[in-house]
Coordinates of C-alpha atoms and ligand atoms in Angstrom, one line a residue:
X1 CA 0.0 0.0 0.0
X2 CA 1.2 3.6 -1.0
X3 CA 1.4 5.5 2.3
X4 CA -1.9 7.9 2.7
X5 CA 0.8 11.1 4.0
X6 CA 2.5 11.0 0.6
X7 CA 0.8 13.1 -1.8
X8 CA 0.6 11.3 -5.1
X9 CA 3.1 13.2 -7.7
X10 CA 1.3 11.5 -10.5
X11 CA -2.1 12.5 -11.3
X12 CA -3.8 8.9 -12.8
X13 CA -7.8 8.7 -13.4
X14 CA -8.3 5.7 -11.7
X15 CA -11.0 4.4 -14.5
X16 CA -8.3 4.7 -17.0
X17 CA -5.9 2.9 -15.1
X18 CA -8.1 -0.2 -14.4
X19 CA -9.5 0.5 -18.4
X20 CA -5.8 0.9 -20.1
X21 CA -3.1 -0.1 -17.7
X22 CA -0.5 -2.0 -20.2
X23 CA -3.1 -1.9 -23.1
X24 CA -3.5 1.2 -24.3
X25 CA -1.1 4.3 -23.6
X26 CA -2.9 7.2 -21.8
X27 CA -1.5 10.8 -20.6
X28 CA -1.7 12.4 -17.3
X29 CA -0.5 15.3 -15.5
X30 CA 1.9 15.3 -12.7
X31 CA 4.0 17.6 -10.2
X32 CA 7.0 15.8 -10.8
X33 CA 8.1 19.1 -12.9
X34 CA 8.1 21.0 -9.5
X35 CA 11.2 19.1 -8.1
X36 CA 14.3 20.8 -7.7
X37 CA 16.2 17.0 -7.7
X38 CA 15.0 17.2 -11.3
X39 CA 16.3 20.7 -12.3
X40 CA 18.9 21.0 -14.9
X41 CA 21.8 22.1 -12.7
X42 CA 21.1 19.2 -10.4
X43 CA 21.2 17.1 -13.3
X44 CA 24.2 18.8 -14.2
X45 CA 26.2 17.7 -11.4
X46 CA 24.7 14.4 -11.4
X47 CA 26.2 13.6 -15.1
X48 CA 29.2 14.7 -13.8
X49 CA 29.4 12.4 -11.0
X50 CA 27.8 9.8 -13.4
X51 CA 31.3 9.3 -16.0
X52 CA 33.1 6.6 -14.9
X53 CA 29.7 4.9 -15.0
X54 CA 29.5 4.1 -18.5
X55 CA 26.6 1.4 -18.4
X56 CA 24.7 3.4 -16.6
X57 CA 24.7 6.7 -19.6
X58 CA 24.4 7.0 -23.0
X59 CA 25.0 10.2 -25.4
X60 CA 23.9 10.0 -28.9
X61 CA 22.9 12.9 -31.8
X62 CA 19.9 13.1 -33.1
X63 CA 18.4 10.7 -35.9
X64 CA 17.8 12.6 -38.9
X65 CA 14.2 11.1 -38.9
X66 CA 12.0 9.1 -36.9
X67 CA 12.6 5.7 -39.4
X68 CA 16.2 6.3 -39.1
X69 CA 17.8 2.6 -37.8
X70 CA 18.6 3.1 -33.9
X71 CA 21.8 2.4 -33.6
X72 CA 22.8 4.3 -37.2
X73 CA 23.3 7.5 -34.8
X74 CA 26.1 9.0 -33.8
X75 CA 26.9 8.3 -30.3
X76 CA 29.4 7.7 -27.6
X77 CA 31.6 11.2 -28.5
X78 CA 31.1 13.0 -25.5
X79 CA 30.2 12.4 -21.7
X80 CA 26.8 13.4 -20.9
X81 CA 27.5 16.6 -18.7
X82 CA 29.9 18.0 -22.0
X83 CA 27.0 16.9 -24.0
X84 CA 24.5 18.5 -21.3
X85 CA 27.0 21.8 -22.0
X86 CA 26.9 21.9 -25.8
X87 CA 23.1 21.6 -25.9
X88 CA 22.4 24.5 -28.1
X89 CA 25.3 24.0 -30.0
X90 CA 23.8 20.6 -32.1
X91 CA 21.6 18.2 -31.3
X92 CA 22.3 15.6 -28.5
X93 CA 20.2 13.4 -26.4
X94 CA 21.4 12.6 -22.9
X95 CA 20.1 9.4 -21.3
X96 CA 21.1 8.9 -17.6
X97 CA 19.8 5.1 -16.7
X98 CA 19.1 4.1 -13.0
X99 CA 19.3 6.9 -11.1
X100 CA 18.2 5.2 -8.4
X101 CA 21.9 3.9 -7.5
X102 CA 23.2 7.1 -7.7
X103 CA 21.1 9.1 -5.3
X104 CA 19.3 8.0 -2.8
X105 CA 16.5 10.6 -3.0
X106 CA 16.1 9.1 -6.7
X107 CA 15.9 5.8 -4.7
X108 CA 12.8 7.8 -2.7
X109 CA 11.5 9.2 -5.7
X110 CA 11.0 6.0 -7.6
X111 CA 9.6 4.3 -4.4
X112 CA 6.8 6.7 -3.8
X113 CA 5.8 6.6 -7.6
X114 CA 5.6 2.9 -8.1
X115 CA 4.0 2.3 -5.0
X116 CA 1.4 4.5 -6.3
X117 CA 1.1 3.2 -9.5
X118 CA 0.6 -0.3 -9.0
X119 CA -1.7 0.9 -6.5
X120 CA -3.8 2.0 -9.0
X121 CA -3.0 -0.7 -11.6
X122 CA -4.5 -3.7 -9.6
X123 CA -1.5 -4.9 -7.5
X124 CA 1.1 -7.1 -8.8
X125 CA -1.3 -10.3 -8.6
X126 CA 1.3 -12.7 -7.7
X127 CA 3.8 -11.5 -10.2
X128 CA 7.5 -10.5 -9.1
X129 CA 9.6 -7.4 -10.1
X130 CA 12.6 -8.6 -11.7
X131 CA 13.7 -4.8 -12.8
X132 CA 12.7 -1.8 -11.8
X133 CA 14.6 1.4 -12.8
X134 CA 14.4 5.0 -13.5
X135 CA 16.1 8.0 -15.9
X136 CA 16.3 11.1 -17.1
X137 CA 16.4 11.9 -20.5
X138 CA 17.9 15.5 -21.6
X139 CA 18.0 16.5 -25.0
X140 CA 18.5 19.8 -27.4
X141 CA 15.7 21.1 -29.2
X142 CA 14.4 19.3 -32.3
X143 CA 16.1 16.2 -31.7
X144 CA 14.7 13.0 -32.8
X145 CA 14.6 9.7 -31.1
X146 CA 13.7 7.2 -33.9
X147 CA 11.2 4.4 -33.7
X148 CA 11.6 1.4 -31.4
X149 CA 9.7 -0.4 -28.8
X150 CA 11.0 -1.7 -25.2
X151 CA 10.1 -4.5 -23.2
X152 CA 8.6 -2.9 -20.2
X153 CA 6.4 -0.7 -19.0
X154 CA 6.4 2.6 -18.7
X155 CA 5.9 6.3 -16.8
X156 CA 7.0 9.1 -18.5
X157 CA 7.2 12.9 -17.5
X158 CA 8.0 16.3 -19.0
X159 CA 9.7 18.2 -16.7
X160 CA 11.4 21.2 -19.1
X161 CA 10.3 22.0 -22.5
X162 CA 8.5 20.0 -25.3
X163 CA 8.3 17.2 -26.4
X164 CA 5.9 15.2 -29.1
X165 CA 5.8 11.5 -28.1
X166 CA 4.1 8.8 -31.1
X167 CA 3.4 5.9 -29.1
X168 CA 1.3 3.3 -30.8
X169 CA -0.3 0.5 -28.6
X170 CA 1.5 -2.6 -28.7
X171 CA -1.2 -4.9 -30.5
X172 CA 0.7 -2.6 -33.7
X173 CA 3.9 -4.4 -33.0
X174 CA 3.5 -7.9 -34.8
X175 CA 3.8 -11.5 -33.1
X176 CA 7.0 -12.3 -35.5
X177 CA 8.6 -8.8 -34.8
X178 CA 8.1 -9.5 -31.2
X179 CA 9.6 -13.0 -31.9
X180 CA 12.7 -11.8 -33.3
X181 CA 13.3 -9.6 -30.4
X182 CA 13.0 -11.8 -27.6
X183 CA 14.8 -14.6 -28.8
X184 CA 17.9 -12.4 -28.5
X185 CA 17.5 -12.1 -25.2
X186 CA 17.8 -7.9 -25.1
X187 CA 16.3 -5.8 -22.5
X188 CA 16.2 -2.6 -24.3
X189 CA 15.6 -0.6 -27.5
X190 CA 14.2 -3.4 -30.1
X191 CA 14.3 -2.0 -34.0
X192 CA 11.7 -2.0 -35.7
X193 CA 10.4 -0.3 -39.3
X194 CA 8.0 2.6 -38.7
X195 CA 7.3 2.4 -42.6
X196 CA 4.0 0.5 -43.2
X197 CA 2.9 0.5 -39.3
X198 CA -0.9 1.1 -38.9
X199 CA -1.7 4.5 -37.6
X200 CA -4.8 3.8 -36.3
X201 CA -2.7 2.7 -33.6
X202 CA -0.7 5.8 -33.1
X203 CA -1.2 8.2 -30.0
X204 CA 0.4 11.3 -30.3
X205 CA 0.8 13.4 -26.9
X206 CA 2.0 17.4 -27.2
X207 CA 3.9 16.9 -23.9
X208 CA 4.9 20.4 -21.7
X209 CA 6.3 20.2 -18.2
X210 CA 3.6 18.9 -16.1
X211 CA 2.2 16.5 -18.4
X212 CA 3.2 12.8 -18.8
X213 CA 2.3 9.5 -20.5
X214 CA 1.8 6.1 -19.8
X215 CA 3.7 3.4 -22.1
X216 CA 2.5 0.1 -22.1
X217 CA 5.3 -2.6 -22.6
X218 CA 6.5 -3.6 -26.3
X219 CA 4.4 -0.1 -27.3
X220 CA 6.4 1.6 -30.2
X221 CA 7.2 4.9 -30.2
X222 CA 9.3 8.2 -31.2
X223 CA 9.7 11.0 -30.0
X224 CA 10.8 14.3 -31.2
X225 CA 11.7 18.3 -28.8
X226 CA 10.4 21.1 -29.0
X227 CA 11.9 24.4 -30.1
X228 CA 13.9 24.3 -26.4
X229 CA 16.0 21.8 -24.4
X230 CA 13.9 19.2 -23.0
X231 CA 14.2 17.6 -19.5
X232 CA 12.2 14.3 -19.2
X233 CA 12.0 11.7 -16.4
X234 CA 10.6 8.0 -16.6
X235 CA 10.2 5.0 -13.9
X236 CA 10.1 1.6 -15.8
X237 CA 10.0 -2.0 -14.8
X238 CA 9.4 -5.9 -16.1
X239 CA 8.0 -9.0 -13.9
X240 CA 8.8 -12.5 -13.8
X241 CA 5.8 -13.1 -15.3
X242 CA 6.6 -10.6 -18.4
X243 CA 10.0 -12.3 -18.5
X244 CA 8.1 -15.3 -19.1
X245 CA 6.0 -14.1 -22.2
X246 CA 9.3 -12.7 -23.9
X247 CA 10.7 -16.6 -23.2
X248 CA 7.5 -17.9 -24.5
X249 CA 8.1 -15.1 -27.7
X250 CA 11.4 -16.9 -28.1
X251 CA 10.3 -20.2 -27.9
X252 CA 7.5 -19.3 -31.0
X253 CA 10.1 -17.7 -33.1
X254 CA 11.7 -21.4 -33.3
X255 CA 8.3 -23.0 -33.9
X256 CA 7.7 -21.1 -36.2
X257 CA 10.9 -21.7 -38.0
X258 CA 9.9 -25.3 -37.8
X259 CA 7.1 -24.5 -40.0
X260 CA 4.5 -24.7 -37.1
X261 CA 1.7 -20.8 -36.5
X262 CA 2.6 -21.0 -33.2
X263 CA 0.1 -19.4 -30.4
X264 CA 0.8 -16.1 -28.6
X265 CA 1.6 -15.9 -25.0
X266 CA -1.4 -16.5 -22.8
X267 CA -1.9 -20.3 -24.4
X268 CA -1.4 -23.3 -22.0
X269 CA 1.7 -24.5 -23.7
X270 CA 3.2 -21.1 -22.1
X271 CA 4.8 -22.9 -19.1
X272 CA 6.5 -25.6 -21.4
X273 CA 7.6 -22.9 -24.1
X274 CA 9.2 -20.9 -21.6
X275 CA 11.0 -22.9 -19.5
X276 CA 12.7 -24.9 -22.9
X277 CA 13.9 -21.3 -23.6
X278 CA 15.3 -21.0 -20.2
X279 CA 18.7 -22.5 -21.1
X280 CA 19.8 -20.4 -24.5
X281 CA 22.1 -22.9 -25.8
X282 CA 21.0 -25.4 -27.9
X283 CA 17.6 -23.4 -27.9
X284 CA 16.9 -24.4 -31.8
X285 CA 17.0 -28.3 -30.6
X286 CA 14.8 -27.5 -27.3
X287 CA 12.2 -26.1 -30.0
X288 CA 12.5 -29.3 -32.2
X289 CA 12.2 -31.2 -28.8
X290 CA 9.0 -29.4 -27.5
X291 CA 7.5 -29.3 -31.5
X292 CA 7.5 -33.3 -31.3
X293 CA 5.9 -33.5 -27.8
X294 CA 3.3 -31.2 -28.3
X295 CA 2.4 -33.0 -31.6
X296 CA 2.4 -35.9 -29.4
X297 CA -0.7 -34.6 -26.8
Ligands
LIG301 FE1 12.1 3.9 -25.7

């Protein structure tokens, strides 16, 4: 339970949560913006302190449009409080990954909002947190972060400037794309084309400090800033039971290979699939394996 002496940061409808809650994104407004731990000369010092952890930050440019390949951008050629420096001197995105073991009011921070939001989302029902981390994304104006989806879900704030955030719900992301994700075993930032996706999917959210969205997990997206530097802050986290799903994903991609339309996680088989994932080598011949004993029921 969320204590009742906190007041929530994060202002969530509960209808909507119960409605959309790792379905459908949804936006919300928040006082997160109000926070002098998430002020820009804070942040500052923090990416300063932040170098020798390289893991932990990443510096790219911008892509030069939202289908551009992920990984195709410049990055890596500066720390992230030179790159915080030179912000309206080019475009550079700044990404500062689990604040949370850097400063412990971070740690605070990311405790009061989860608590709150899973509140509000139901409980965990049984299901275990297997990663749970926060960041701050700071970024020059008109920079471009191009299309990908990740495999968790998601709270995001605007705390400084603009930002326009395409998020499409995740049925647009297809069973095979998922597939060939998960059977690489990555946590983050899975490519995918944004030529040819359905729109009809697509949420677009005009984003200005004080305002914040809800991503569900595998939910594709880009994002683009404002005229202005732009100061955003997310918490983000996976279960065992989501874990499970992306091992089940893996699992299909090699059924599949084997000729066989293979069902999407939420099947019976799911248990089986999974755990013949668990051990990643010879994973192709755990696939044949389980093909021949399911045939056999
Ligand atoms: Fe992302």
């Amino acid at each position: 339970m969320s204590n009742p002496r906190v007041t929530p940061l994060l202002h969530l409808d509960a209808e909507r949560m119960k409605s959309s809650f790792d379905r459908v994104p949804f936006g919300y407004s928040h006082d997160l913006h109000r926070l002098d731990l998430l002020s820009f000369d804070n942040l500052l010092k923090l990416a300063e302190r932040y170098v020798p952890s390289t893991p932990d930050w990443f510096v790219a440019g911008s892509a030069p449009t939202p289908g551009t390949k992920f990984y195709s951008v410049d990055h890596g050629y500066l720390a992230p409080h030179e790159a915080m420096a030179r912000l309206d001197q080019g475009a550079h995105r700044v990404l500062l990954k689990r604040l949370e073991n850097h400063d412990s009011a971070f740690r605070d921070l990311l405790d009061q909002l989860f608590d709150q939001v899973i509140e509000l989302s139901g409980g965990l029902r049984g299901a275990k947190v297997v990663r749970r981390e926060s960041a701050v994304f700071i970024s020059s104006g008109a920079a471009i972060t191009p299309f990908h989806f990740d495999p968790e879900i998601n709270f995001f704030a605007q705390i400084e400037g603009e930002k326009h955030y395409h998020v499409y719900a995740p049925v647009a992301v297809s069973e095979p794309e998922l597939e060939r994700f998960f059977v690489r075993g990555m946590v983050d930032i899975a490519q995918i084309d944004l030529a040819g996706r359905d729109r009809s999917h697509e949420h677009v959210f005009p984003l200005v400090a004080g305002l914040g969205l809800h991503q569900p997990q595998n939910a594709p997206h880009w994002v683009e800033t404002g005229a202005t530097r732009s100061i955003s802050y997310s918490i983000v986290w996976e279960t065992d039971r989501s874990r499970a799903a992306g091992r089940t994903r893996a699992c299909n991609h090699y059924l599949r290979g084997l000729g066989v339309n293979p069902q999407p996680p939420g099947h019976a088989a799911d248990g089986v699939k999974a755990a013949s994932m668990r051990a990643v080598t010879p994973a192709r011949m755990a696939a044949g394996k389980l093909l021949r004993s399911l045939r056999a029921r």
